[in-house]
Short mmCIF file of C-alpha atoms in Angstrom, two decimals:
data_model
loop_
_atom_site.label_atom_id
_atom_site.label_comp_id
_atom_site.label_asym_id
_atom_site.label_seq_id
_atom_site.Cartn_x
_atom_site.Cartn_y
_atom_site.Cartn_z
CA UNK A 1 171.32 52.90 -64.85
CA UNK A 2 174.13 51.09 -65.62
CA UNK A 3 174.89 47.46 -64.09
CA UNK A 4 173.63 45.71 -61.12
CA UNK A 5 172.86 47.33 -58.00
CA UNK A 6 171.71 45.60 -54.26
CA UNK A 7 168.27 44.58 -54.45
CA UNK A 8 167.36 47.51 -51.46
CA UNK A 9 169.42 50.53 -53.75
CA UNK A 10 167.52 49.69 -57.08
CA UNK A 11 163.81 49.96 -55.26
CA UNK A 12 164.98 53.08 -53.57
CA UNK A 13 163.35 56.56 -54.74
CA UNK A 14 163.60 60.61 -53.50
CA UNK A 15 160.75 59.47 -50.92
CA UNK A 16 162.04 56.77 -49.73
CA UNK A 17 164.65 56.67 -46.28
CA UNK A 18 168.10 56.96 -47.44
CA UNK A 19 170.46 54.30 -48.79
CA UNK A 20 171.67 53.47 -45.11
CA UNK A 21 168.96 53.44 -43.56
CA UNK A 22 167.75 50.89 -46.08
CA UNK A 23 169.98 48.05 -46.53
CA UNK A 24 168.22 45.95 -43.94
CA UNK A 25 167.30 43.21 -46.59
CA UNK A 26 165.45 40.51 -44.91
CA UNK A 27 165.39 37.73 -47.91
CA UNK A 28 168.10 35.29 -48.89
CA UNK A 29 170.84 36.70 -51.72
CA UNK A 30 170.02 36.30 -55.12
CA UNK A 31 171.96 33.35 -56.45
CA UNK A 32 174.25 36.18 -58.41
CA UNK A 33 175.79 37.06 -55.08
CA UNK A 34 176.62 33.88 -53.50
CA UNK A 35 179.76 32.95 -53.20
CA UNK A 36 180.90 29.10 -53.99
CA UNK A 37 183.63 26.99 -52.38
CA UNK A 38 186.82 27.88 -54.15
CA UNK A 39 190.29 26.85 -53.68
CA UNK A 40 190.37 29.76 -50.81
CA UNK A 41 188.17 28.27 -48.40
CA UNK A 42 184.28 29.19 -47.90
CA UNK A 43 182.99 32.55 -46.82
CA UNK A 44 184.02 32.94 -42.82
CA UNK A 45 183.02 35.84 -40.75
CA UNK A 46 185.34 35.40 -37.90
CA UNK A 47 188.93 33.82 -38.62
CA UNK A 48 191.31 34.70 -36.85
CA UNK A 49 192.33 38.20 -35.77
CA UNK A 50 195.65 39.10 -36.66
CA UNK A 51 198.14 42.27 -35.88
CA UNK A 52 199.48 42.66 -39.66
CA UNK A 53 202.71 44.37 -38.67
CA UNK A 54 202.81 48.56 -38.18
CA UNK A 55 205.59 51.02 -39.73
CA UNK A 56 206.37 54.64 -38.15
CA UNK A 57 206.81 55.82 -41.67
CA UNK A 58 207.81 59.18 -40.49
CA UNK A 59 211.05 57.03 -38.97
CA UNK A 60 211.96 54.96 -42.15
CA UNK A 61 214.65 57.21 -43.63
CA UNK A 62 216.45 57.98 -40.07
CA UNK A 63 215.89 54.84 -38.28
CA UNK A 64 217.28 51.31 -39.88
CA UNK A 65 215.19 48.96 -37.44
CA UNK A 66 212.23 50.60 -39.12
CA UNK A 67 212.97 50.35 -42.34
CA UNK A 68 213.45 46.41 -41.51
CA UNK A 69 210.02 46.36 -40.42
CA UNK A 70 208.91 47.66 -43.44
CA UNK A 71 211.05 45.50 -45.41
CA UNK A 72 210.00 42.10 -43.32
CA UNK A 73 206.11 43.49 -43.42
CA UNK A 74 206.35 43.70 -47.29
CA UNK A 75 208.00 40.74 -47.71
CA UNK A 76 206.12 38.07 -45.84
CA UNK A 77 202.33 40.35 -45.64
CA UNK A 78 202.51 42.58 -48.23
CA UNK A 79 201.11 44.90 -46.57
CA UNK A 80 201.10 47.18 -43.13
CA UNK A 81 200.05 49.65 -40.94
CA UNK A 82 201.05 52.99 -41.63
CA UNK A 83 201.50 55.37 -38.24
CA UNK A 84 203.56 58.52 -38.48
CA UNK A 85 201.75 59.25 -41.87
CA UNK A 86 201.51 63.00 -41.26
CA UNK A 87 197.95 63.02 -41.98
CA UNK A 88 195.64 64.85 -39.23
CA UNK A 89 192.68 62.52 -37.75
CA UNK A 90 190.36 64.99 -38.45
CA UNK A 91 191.49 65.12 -41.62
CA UNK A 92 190.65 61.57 -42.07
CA UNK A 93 187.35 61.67 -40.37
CA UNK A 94 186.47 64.62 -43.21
CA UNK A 95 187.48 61.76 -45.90
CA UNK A 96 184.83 59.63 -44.06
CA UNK A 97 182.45 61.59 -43.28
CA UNK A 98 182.40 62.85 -47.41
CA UNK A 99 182.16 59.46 -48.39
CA UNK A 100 179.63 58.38 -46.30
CA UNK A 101 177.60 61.74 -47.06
CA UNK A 102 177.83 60.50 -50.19
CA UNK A 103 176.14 57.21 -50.27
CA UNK A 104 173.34 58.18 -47.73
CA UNK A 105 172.24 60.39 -50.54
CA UNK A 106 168.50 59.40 -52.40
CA UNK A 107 169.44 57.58 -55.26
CA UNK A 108 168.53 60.54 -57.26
CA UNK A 109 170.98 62.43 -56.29
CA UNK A 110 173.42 59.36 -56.90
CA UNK A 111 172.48 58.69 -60.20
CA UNK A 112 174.42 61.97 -61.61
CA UNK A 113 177.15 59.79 -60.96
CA UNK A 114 176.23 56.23 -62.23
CA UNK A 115 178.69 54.89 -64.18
CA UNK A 116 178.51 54.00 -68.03
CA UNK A 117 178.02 50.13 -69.32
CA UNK A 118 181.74 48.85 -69.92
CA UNK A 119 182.67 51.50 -67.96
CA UNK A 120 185.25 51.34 -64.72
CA UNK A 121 184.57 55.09 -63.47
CA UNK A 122 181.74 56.32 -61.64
CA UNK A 123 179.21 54.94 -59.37
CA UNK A 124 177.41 51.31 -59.33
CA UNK A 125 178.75 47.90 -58.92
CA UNK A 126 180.42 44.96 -60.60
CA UNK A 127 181.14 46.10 -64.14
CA UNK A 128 180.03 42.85 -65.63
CA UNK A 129 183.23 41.07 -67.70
CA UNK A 130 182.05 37.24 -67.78
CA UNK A 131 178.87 34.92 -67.26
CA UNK A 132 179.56 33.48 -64.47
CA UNK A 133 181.01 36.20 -62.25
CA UNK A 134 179.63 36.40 -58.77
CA UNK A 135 179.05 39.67 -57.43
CA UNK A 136 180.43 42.06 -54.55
CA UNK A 137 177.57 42.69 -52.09
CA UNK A 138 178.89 46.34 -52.40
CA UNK A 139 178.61 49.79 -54.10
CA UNK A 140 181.59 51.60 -54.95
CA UNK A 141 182.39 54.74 -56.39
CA UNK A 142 185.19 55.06 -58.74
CA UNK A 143 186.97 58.20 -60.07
CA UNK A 144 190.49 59.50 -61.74
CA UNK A 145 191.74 62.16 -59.30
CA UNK A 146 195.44 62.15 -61.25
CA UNK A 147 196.45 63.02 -64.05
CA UNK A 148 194.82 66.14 -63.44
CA UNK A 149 193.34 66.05 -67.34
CA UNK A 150 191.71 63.21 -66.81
CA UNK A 151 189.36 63.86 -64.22
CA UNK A 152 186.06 63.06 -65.48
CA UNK A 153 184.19 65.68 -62.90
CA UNK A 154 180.77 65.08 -64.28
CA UNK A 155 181.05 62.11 -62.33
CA UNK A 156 181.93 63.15 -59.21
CA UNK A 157 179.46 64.51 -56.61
CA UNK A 158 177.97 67.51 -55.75
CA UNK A 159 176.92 67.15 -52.44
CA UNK A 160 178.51 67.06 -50.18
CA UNK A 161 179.55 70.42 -51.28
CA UNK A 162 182.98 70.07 -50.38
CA UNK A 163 183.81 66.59 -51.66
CA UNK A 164 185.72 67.89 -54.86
CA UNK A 165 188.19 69.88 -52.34
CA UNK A 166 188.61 67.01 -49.88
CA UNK A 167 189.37 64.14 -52.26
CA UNK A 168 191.95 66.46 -54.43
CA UNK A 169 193.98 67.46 -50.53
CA UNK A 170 193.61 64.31 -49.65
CA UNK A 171 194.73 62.49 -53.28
CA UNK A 172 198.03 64.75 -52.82
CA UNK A 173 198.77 63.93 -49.28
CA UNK A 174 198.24 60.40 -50.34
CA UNK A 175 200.61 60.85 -53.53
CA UNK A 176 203.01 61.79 -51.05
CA UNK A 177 202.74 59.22 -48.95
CA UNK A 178 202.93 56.65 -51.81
CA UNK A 179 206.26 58.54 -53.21
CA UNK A 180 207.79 57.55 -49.67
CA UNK A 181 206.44 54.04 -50.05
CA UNK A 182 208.49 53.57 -53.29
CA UNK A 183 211.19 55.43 -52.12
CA UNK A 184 212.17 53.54 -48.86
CA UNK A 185 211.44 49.87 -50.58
CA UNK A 186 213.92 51.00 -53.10
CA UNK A 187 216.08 51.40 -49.75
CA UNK A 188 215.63 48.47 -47.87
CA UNK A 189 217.06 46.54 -51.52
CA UNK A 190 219.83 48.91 -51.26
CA UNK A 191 218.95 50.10 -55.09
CA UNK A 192 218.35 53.55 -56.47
CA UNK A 193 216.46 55.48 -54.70
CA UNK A 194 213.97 56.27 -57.68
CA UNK A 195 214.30 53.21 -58.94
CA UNK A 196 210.85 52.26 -58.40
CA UNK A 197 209.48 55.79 -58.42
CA UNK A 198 210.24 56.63 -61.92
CA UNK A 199 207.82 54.03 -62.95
CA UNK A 200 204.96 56.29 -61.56
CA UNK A 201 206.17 60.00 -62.85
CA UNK A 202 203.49 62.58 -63.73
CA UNK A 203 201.56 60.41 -65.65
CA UNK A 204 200.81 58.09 -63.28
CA UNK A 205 197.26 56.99 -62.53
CA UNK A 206 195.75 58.13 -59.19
CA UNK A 207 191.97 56.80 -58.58
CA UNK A 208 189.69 56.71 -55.53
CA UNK A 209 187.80 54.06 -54.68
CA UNK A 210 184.99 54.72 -52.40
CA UNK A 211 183.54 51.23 -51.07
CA UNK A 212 179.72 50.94 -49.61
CA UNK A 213 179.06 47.55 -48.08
CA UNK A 214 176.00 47.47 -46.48
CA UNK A 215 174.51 45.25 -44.12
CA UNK A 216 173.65 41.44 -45.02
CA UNK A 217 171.91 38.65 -42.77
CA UNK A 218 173.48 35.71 -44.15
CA UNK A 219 176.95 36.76 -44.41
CA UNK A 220 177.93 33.49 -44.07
CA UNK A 221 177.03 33.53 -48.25
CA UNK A 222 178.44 36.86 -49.77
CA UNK A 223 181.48 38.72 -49.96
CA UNK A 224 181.57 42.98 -50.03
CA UNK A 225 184.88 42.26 -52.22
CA UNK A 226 185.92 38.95 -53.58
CA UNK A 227 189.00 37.76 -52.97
CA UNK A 228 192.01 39.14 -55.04
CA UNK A 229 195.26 40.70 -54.75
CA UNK A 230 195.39 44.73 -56.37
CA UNK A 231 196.31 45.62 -59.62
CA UNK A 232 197.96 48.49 -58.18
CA UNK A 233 201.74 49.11 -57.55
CA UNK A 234 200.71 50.18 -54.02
CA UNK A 235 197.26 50.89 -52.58
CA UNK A 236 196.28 52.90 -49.52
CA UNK A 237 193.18 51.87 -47.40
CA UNK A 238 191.77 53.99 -45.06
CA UNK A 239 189.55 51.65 -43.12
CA UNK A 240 186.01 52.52 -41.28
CA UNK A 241 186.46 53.27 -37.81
CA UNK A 242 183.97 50.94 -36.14
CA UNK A 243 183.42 48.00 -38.54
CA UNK A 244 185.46 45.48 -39.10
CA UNK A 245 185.40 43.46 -42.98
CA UNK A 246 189.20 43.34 -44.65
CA UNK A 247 190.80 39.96 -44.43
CA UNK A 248 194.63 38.78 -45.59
CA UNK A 249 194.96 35.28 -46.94
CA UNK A 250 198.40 33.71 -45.73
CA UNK A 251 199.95 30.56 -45.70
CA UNK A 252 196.24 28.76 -46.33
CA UNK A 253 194.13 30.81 -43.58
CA UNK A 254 192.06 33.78 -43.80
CA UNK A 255 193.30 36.30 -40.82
CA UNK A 256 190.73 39.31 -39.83
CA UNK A 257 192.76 42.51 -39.97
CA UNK A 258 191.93 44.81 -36.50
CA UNK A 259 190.78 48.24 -37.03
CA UNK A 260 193.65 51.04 -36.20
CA UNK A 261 191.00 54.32 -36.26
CA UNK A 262 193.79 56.34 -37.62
CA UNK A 263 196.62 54.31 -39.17
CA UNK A 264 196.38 53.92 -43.21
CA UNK A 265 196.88 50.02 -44.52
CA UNK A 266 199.92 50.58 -47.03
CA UNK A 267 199.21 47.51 -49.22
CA UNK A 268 201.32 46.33 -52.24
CA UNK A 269 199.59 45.56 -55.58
CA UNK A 270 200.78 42.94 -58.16
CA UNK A 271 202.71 45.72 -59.83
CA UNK A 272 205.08 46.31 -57.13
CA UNK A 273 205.37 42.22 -56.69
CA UNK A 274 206.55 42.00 -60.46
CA UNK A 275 209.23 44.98 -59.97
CA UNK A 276 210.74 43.18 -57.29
CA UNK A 277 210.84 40.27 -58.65
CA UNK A 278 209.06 38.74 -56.10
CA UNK A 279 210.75 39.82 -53.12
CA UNK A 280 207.80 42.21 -52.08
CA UNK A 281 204.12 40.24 -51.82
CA UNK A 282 200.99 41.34 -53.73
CA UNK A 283 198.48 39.43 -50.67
CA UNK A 284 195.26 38.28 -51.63
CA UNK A 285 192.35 39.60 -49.90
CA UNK A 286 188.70 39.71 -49.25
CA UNK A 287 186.13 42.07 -47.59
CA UNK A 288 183.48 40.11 -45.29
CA UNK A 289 179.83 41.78 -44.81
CA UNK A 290 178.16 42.51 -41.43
CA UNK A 291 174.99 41.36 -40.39
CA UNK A 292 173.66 44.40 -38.76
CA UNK A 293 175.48 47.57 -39.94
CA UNK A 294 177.21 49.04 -43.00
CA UNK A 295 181.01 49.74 -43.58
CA UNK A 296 182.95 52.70 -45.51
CA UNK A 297 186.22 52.78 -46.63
CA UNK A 298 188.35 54.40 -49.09
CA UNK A 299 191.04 53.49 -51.04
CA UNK A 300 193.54 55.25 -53.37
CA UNK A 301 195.66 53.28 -56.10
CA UNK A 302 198.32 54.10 -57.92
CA UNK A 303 199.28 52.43 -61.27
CA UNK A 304 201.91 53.35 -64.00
CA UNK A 305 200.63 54.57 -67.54
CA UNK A 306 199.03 52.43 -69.51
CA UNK A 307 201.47 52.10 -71.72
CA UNK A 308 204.43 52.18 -69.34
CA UNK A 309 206.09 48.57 -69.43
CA UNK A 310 207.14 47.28 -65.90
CA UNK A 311 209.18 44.20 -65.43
CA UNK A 312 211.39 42.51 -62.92
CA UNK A 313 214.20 45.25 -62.12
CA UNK A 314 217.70 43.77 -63.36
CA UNK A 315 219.30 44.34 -60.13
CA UNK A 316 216.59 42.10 -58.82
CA UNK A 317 217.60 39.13 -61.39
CA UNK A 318 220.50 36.90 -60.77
CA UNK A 319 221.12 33.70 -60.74
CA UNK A 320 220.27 32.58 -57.45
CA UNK A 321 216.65 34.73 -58.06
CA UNK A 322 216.10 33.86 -61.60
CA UNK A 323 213.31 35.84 -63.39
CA UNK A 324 209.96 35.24 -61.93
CA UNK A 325 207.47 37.82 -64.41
CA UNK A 326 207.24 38.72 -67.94
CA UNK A 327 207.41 41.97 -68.80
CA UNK A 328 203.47 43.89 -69.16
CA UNK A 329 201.62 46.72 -70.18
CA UNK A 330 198.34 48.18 -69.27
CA UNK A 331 198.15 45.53 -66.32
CA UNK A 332 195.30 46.68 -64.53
CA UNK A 333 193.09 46.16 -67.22
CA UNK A 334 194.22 42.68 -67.11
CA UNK A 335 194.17 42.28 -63.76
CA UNK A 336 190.09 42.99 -63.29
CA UNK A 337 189.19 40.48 -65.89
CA UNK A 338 191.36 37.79 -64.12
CA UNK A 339 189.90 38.91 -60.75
CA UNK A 340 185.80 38.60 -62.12
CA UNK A 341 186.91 35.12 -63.66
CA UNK A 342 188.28 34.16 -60.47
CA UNK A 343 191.60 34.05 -61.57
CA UNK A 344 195.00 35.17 -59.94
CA UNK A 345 196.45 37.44 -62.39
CA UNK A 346 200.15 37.19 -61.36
CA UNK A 347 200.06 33.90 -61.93
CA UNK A 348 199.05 34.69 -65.85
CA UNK A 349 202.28 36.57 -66.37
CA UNK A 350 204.83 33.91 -64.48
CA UNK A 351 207.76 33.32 -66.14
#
């Protein structure tokens, strides 16, 4: 078993009730978990709720008031709401109901998929990077759905039976989905059209991040997710339908972001914040715990090649919007060590 799993998941065996049914843990955190003050203000479970704005992406390329949206959304939140997506909702309750199949199983079952030690893919928590990390009070499962030759499918799970097939239809739609995303912020600058896009050609890197954050009586002292902005270029968060957790840091307050059962939060990573030179936000974020009950979510990222160099684009860079980032490679990497120092990457590769 490779790194550190919740207190309740490590004692759990085949006889034992399954992994939701027992994250009811009754003792304080270990000290590993708790979260410190930090120049983002102390753990809060009920800031205020805020409507992050929401983009009719099917209306982008025909209708110029929505592509402003989408432009004002990405420029002041980083982020929105994605209706008109083209996705079914039953669709997206099959994407839920797979991942939360999935991490009701007995952890025998789950262990197939455990990640290795200095590992990223597979299932199990914080890969350990420094000392003095504190950890998520979550379980994740990680996995490489694109490039295609790089799926690792010993690590993904066999039951539910269909999980394979759903993640792969839904990884496409979501590809698709992302392709618009880069397409129609490449618009609203009035640049290229693929001027973004080409960054993120066939070898681009696709993963799914399946998020378990079970239930913790004094959530007043963990996080699920610490707070950090993605390494991505964009990532795409389908939320659970009943529980809130995510929360946007802007202008020195934490907001609570509401639950839309069906939308899809389009939200940029630090990738797509150095391409545009700044124009487009990277937001930070956190993910709260619940007292009572457990949250699912899954998210898909998208990142360049490893070895793909992204910088500033040069019709970004004048002299009224000087450059703002260096130029980097194989930036998520980077990225996750900054965020398990507690560290804001971007700020690493300022000009």
């Amino acid at each position: 078993m490779a790194g550190f799993l919740l207190p309740a998941e490590a004692a759990s065996s085949s006889s034992a009730p399954n992994e939701l049914q027992q994250m009811q843990i009754e003792e304080p955190p270990p000290s590993q978990f708790i979260v410190k003050e930090s120049a983002f203000g102390s753990v809060e479970s009920s800031p205020p709720l805020v409507q992050i704005p929401i983009v009719d992406v099917s209306l982008v390329f025909s209708s110029q008031d929505e592509l402003e949206k989408l432009k004002n959304a990405l420029s002041s939140w980083g982020c929105f709401q994605a209706i008109g997506h083209g996705i079914s909702s039953s669709f997206l309750d099959k994407v839920r109901e797979a991942a939360e199949h999935f991490f009701s199983l007995p952890m025998e079952d789950k262990h197939k998929c455990f990640r290795a030690v200095k590992e990223a893919e597979g299932y199990g928590s914080d890969l350990i990077v420094s000392d003095k990390q504190i950890l998520d009070w979550s379980n994740r499962l990680f996995l490489m759905v694109f490039p295609e030759n790089q799926r690792r499918l010993n690590l993904w799970p066999e039951m539910p039976n269909d999980f394979g097939e759903i993640l792969i239809e839904y990884a496409t739609k979501i590809r698709s989905l992302m392709d618009l995303c880069f397409k129609t912020m490449a618009k609203s600058l009035q640049l290229k059209e693929d001027i973004f896009l080409k960054h993120f050609g066939d070898q681009a890197v696709v993963q799914a991040r399946y998020n378990f954050y079970p239930p913790c009586p004094r959530s007043d002292l963990v996080l699920g997710l610490k707070c950090h902005s993605d390494k991505s270029g964009v990532t795409i968060l389908l939320q659970d339908q009943q529980v809130e957790g995510l929360q946007l840091f802007k202008d020195g307050t934490w907001f609570r972001v509401p639950i839309i059962p069906q939308a899809l939060i389009v939200n940029l990573g630090d990738q797509m914040e150095i391409m545009s030179n700044g124009i487009f936000k990277s937001p930070l974020h956190r993910v709260t715990t619940n007292t009572e009950r457990m949250r699912v979510s899954v998210a898909m990222l998208i990142e360049p090649a490893a070895e793909q160099e992204i910088g500033p684009v040069d019709d970004l860079v004048d002299e009224k919007r000087p450059r703002l980032y260096q130029n980097v490679k194989n930036y998520g990497a980077f990225n996750y060590h900054c965020y398990q120092k507690g560290l804001i990457a971007l700020d690493a590769v300022k000009m």
